[in-house]
PDB file of C-alpha atoms and ligand atoms in Angstrom:
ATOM      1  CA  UNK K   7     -16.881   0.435   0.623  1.00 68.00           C
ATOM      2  CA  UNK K   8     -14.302  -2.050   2.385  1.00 73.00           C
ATOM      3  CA  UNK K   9     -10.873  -1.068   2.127  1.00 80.00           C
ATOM      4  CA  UNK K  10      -8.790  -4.022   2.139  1.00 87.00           C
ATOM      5  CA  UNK K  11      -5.260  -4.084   3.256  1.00 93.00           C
ATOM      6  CA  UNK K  12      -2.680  -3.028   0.887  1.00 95.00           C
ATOM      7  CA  UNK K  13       0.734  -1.273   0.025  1.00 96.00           C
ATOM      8  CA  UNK K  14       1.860   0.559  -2.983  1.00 97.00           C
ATOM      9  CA  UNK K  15       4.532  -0.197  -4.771  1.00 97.00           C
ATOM     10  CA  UNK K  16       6.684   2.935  -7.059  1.00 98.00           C
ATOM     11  CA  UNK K  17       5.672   2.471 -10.886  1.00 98.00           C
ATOM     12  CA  UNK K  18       6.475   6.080 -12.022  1.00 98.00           C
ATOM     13  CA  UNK K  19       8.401   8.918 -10.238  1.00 98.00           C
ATOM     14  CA  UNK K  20       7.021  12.231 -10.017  1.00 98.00           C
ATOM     15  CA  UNK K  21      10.306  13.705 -12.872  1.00 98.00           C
ATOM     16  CA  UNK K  22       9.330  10.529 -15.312  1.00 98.00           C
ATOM     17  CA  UNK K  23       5.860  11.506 -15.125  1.00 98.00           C
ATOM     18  CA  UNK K  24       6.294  15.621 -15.938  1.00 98.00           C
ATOM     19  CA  UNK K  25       8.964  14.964 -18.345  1.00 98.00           C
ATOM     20  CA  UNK K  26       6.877  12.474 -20.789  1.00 98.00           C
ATOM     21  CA  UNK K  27       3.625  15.366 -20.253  1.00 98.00           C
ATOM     22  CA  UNK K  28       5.712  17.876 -20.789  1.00 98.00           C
ATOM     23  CA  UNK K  29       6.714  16.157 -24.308  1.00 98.00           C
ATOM     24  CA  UNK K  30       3.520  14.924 -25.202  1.00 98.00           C
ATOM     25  CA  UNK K  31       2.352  18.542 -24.945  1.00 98.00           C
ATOM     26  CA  UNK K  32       4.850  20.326 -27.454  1.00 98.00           C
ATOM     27  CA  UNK K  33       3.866  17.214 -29.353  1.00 98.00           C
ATOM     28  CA  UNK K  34       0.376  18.662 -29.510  1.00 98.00           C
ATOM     29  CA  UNK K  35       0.994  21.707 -29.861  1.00 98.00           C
ATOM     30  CA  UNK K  36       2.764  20.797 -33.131  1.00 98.00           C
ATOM     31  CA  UNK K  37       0.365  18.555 -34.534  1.00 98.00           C
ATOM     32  CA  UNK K  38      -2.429  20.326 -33.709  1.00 98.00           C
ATOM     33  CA  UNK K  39      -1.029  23.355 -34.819  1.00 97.00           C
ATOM     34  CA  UNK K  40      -3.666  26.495 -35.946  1.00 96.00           C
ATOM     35  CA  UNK K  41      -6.245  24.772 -33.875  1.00 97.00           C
ATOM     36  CA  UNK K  42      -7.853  26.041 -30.890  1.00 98.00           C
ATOM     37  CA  UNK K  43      -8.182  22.802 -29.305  1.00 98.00           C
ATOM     38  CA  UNK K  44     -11.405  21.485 -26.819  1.00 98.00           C
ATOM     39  CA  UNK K  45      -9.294  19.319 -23.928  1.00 98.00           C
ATOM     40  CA  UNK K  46     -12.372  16.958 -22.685  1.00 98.00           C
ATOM     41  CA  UNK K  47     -11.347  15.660 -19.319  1.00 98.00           C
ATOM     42  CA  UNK K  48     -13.268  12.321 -17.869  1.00 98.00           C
ATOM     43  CA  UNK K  49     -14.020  13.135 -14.653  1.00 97.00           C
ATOM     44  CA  UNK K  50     -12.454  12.368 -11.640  1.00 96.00           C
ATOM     45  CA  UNK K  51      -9.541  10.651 -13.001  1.00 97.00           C
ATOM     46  CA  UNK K  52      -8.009  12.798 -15.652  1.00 98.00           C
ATOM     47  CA  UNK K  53      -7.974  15.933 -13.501  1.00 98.00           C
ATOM     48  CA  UNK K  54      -4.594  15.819 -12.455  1.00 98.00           C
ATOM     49  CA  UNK K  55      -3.094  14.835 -15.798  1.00 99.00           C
ATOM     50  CA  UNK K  56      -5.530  17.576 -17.573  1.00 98.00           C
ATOM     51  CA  UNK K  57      -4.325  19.986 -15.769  1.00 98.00           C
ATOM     52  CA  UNK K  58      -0.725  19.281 -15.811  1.00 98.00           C
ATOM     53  CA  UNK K  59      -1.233  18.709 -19.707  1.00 98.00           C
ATOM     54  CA  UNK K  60      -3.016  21.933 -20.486  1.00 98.00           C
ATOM     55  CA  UNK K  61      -0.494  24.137 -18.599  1.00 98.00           C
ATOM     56  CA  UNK K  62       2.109  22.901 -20.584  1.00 98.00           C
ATOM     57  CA  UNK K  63       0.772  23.524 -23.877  1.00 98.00           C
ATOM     58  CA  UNK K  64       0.992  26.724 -25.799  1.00 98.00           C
ATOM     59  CA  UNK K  65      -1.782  26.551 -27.912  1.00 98.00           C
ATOM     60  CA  UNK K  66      -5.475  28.599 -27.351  1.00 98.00           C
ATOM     61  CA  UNK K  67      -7.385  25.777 -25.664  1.00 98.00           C
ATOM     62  CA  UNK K  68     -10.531  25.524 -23.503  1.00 98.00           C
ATOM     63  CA  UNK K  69     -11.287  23.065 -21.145  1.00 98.00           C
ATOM     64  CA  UNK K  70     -14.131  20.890 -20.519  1.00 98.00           C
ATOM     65  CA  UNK K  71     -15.154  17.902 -18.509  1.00 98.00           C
ATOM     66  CA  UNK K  72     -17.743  14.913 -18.573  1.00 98.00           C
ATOM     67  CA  UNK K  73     -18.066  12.078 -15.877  1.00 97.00           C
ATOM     68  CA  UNK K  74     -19.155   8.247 -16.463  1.00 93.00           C
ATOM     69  CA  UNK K  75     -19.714   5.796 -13.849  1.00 80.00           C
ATOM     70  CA  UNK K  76     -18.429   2.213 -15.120  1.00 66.00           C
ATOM     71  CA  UNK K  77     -17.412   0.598 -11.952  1.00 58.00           C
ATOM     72  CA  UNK K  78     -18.900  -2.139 -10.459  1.00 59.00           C
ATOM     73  CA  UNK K  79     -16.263  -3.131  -7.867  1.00 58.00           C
ATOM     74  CA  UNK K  80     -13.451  -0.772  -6.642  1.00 56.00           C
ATOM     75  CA  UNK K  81     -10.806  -2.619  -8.902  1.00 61.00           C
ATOM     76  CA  UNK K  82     -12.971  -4.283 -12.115  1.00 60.00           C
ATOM     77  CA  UNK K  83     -15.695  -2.681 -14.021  1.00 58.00           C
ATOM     78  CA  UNK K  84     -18.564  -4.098 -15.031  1.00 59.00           C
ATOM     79  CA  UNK K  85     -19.174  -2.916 -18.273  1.00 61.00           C
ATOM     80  CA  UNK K  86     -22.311  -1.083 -17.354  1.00 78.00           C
ATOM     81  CA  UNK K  87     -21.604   2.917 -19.066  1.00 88.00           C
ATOM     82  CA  UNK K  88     -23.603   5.571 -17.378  1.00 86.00           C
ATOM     83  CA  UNK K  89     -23.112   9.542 -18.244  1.00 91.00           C
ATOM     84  CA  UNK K  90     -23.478  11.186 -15.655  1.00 94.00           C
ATOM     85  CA  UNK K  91     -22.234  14.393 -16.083  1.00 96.00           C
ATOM     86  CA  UNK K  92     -22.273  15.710 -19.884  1.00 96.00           C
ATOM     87  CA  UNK K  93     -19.744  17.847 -21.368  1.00 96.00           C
ATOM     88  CA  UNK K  94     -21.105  21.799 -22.032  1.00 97.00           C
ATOM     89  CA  UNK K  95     -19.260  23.078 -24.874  1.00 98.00           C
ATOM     90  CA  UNK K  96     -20.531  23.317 -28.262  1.00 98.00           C
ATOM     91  CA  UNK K  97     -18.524  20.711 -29.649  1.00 98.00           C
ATOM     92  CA  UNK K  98     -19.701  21.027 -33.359  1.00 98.00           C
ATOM     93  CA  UNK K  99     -16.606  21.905 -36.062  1.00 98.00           C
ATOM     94  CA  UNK K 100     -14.419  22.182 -33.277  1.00 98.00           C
ATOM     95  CA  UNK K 101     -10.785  20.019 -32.315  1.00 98.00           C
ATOM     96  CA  UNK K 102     -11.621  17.786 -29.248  1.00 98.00           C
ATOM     97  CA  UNK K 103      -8.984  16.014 -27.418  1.00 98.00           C
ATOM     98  CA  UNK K 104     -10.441  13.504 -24.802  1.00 98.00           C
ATOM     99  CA  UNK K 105      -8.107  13.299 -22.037  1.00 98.00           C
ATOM    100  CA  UNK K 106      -8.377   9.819 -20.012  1.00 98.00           C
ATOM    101  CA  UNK K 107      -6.906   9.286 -16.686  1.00 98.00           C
ATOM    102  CA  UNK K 108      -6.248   5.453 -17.593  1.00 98.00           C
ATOM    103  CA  UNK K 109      -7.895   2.969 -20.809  1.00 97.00           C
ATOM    104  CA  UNK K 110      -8.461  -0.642 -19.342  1.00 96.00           C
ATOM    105  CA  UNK K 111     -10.812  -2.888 -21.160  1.00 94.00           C
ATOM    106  CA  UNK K 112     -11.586   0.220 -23.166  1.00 95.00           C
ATOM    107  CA  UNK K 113     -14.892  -0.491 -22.892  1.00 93.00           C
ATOM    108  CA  UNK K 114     -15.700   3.020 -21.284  1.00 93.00           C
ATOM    109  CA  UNK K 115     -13.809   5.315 -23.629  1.00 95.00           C
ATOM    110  CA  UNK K 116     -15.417   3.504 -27.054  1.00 95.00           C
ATOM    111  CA  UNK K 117     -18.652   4.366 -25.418  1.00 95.00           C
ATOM    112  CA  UNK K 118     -17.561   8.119 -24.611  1.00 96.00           C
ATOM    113  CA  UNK K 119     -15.687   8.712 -27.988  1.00 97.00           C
ATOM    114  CA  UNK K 120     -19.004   7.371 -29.966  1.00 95.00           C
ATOM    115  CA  UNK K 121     -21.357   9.613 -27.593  1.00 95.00           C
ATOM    116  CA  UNK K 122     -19.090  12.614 -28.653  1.00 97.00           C
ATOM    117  CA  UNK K 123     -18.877  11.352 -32.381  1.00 97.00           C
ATOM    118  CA  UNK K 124     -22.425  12.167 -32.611  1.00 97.00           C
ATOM    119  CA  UNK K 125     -22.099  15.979 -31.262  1.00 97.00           C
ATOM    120  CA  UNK K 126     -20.298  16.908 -34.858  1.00 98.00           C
ATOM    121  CA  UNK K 127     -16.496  17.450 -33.880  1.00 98.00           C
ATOM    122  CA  UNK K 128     -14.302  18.215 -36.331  1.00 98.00           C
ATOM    123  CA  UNK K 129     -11.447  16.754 -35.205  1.00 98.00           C
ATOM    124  CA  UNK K 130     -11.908  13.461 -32.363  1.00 98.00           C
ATOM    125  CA  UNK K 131      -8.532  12.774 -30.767  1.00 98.00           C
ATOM    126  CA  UNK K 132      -7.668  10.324 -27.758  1.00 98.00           C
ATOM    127  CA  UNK K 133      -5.070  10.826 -25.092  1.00 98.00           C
ATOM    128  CA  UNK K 134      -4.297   8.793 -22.162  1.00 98.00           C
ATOM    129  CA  UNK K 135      -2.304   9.005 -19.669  1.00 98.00           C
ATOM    130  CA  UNK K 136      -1.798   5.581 -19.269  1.00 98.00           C
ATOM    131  CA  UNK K 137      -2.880   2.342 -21.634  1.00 98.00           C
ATOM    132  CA  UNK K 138      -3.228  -0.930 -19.908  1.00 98.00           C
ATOM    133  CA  UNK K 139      -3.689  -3.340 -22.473  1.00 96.00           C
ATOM    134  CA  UNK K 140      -3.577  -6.658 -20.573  1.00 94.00           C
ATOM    135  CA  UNK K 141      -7.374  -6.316 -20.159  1.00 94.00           C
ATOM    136  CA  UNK K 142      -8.817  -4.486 -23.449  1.00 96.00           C
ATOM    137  CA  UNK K 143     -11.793  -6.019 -24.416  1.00 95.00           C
ATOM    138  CA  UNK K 144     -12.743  -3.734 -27.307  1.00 95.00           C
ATOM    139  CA  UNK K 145     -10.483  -1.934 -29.476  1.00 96.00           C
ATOM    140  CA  UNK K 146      -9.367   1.606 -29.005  1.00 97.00           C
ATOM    141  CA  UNK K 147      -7.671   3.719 -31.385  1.00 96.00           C
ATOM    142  CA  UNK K 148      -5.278   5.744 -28.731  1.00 98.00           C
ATOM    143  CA  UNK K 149      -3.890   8.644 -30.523  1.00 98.00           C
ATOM    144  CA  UNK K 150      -1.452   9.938 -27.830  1.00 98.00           C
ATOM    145  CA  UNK K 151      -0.175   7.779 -24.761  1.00 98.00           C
ATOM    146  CA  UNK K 152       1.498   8.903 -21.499  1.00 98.00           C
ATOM    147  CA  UNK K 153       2.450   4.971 -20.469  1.00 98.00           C
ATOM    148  CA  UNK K 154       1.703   2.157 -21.398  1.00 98.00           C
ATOM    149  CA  UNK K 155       1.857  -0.147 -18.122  1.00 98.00           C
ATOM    150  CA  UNK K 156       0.897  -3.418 -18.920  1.00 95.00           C
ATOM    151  CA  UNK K 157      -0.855  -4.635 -15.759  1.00 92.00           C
ATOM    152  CA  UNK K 158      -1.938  -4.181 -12.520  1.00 96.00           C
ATOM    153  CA  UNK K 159      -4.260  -1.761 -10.447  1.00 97.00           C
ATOM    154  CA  UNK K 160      -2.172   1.580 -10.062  1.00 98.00           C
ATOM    155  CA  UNK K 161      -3.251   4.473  -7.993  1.00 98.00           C
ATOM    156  CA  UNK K 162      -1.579   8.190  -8.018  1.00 98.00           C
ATOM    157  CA  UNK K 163      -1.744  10.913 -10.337  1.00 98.00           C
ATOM    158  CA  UNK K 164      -5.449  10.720 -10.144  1.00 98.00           C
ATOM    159  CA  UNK K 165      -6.064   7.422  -9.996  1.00 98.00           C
ATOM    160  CA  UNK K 166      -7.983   6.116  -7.116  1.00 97.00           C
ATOM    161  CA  UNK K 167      -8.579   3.199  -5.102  1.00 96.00           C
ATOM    162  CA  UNK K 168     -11.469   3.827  -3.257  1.00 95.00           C
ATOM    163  CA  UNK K 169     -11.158   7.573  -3.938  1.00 95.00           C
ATOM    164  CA  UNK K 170      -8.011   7.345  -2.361  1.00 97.00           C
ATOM    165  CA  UNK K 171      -4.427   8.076  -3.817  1.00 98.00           C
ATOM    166  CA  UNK K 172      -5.742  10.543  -6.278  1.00 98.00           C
ATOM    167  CA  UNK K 173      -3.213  13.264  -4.899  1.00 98.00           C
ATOM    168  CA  UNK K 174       0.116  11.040  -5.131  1.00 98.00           C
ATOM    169  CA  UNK K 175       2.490  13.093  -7.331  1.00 98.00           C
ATOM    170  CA  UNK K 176       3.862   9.434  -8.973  1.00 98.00           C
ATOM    171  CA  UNK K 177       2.156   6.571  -9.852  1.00 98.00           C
ATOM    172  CA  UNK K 178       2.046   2.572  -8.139  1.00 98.00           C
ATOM    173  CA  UNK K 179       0.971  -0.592  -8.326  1.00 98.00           C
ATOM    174  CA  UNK K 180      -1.892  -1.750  -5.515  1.00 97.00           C
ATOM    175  CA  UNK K 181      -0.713  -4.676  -4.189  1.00 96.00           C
ATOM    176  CA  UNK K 182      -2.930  -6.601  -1.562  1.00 93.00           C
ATOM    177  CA  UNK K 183      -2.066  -8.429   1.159  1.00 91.00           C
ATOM    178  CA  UNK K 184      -2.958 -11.902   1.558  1.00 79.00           C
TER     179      UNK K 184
HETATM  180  P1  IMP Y 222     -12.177   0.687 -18.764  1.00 66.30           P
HETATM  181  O1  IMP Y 222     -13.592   0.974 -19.165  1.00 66.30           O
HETATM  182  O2  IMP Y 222     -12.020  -0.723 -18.266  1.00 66.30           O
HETATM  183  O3  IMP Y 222     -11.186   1.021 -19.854  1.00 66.30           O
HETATM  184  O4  IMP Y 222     -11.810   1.533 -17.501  1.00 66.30           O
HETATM  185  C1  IMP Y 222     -12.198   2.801 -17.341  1.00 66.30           C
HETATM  186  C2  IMP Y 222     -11.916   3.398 -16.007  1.00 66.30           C
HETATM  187  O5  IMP Y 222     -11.627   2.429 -14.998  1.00 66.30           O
HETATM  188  C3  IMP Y 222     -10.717   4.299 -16.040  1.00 66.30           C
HETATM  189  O6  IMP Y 222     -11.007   5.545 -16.606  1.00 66.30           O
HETATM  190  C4  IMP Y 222     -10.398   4.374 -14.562  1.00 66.30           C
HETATM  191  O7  IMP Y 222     -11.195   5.342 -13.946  1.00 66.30           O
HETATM  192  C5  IMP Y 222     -10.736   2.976 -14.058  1.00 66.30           C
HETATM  193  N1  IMP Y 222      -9.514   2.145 -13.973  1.00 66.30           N
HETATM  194  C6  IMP Y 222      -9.104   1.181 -14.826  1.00 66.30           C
HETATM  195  N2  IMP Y 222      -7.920   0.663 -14.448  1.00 66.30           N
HETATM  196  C7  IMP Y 222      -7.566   1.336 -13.336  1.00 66.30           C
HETATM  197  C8  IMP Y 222      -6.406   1.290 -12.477  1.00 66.30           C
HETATM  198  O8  IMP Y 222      -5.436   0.523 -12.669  1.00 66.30           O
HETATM  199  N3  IMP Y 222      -6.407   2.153 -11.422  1.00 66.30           N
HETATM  200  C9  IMP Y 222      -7.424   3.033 -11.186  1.00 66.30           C
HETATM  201  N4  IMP Y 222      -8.505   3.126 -11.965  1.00 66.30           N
HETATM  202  C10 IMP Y 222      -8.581   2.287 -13.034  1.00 66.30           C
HETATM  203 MG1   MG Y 223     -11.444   7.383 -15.757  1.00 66.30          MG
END
């Protein structure tokens, strides 16, 4: 994987990010009140937000986590959906609340969310941590949305570039250099 030359530039602080979590959780908690609530992280990008997420909710919920592979370069996908790590819960009847690190074309989440359609949820809810709609392709109903950044590659907060970046406690904007 080549690594090209690059500097990151602030999008969202560290506070912004754990105050708009922290009120899209009582948010949740509200309106998915008397439910005991599946939180269905996409692996590896929604691990950070997932977790900050599920700690600050008060409702019952359990955790689970899938993994596609969608990328064909480091910044573009390709449109090519691959599972390649199922979810294990039993998610018939039950509340499930995908958590996504990040919807771009939306072409991977519409392929997730009709995957998990077919397992028999009761409830199918969508939260992302961030929407990017300058490159949506497909639409995506997002229930619940962290940011909505309009464009760019950003990296932090589980994001990656190349795997990297994942562990920056605020989000930026990839920027390479020419
Ligand atoms: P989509 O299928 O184009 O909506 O993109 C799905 C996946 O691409 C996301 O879940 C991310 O893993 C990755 N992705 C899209 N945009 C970005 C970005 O700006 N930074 C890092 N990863 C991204
Ligand atoms: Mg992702």
């Amino acid at each position: 994987m080549i690594t090209q030359e690059h500097t990151i530039e602030p999008v969202l602080t560290p506070e912004q990010i754990q105050e708009r979590v922290a009120a899209l959780a009582s948010q949740l908690d509200q309106e998915l009140k008397g439910a005991e609530p599946i939180l269905l992280g996409v692996l590896n990008g929604a691990f950070v937000f997932l977790s900050d997420l599920a700690r600050k909710m008060s409702l019952p919920v359990q955790v689970d986590f899938c993994r596609l592979a969608s990328y064909g370069t480091s910044t573009e996908s390709c449109g090519q959906i691959t599972l390649s790590k199922d979810c294990e819960l039993d998610l018939r009847g039950r509340v499930v609340l995908v958590v996504e690190d990040i919807v771009d074309t939306g072409l991977t989440v519409n392929w997730l969310l009709r995957h998990l359609r077919a397992r028999g949820p009761k409830k199918l809810k969508l939260c992302s941590f961030i929407d990017k709609p300058e490159r949506r392709e497909t639409q995506v109903d997002l229930d619940y949305v962290g940011f909505t950044v309009p464009r760019g590659f950003l990296v932090g907060y589980g994001l990656d570039y190349n795997q990297q970046y994942r562990n920056l406690p605020g989000v930026g904007e990839l920027k390479f250099c020419s």
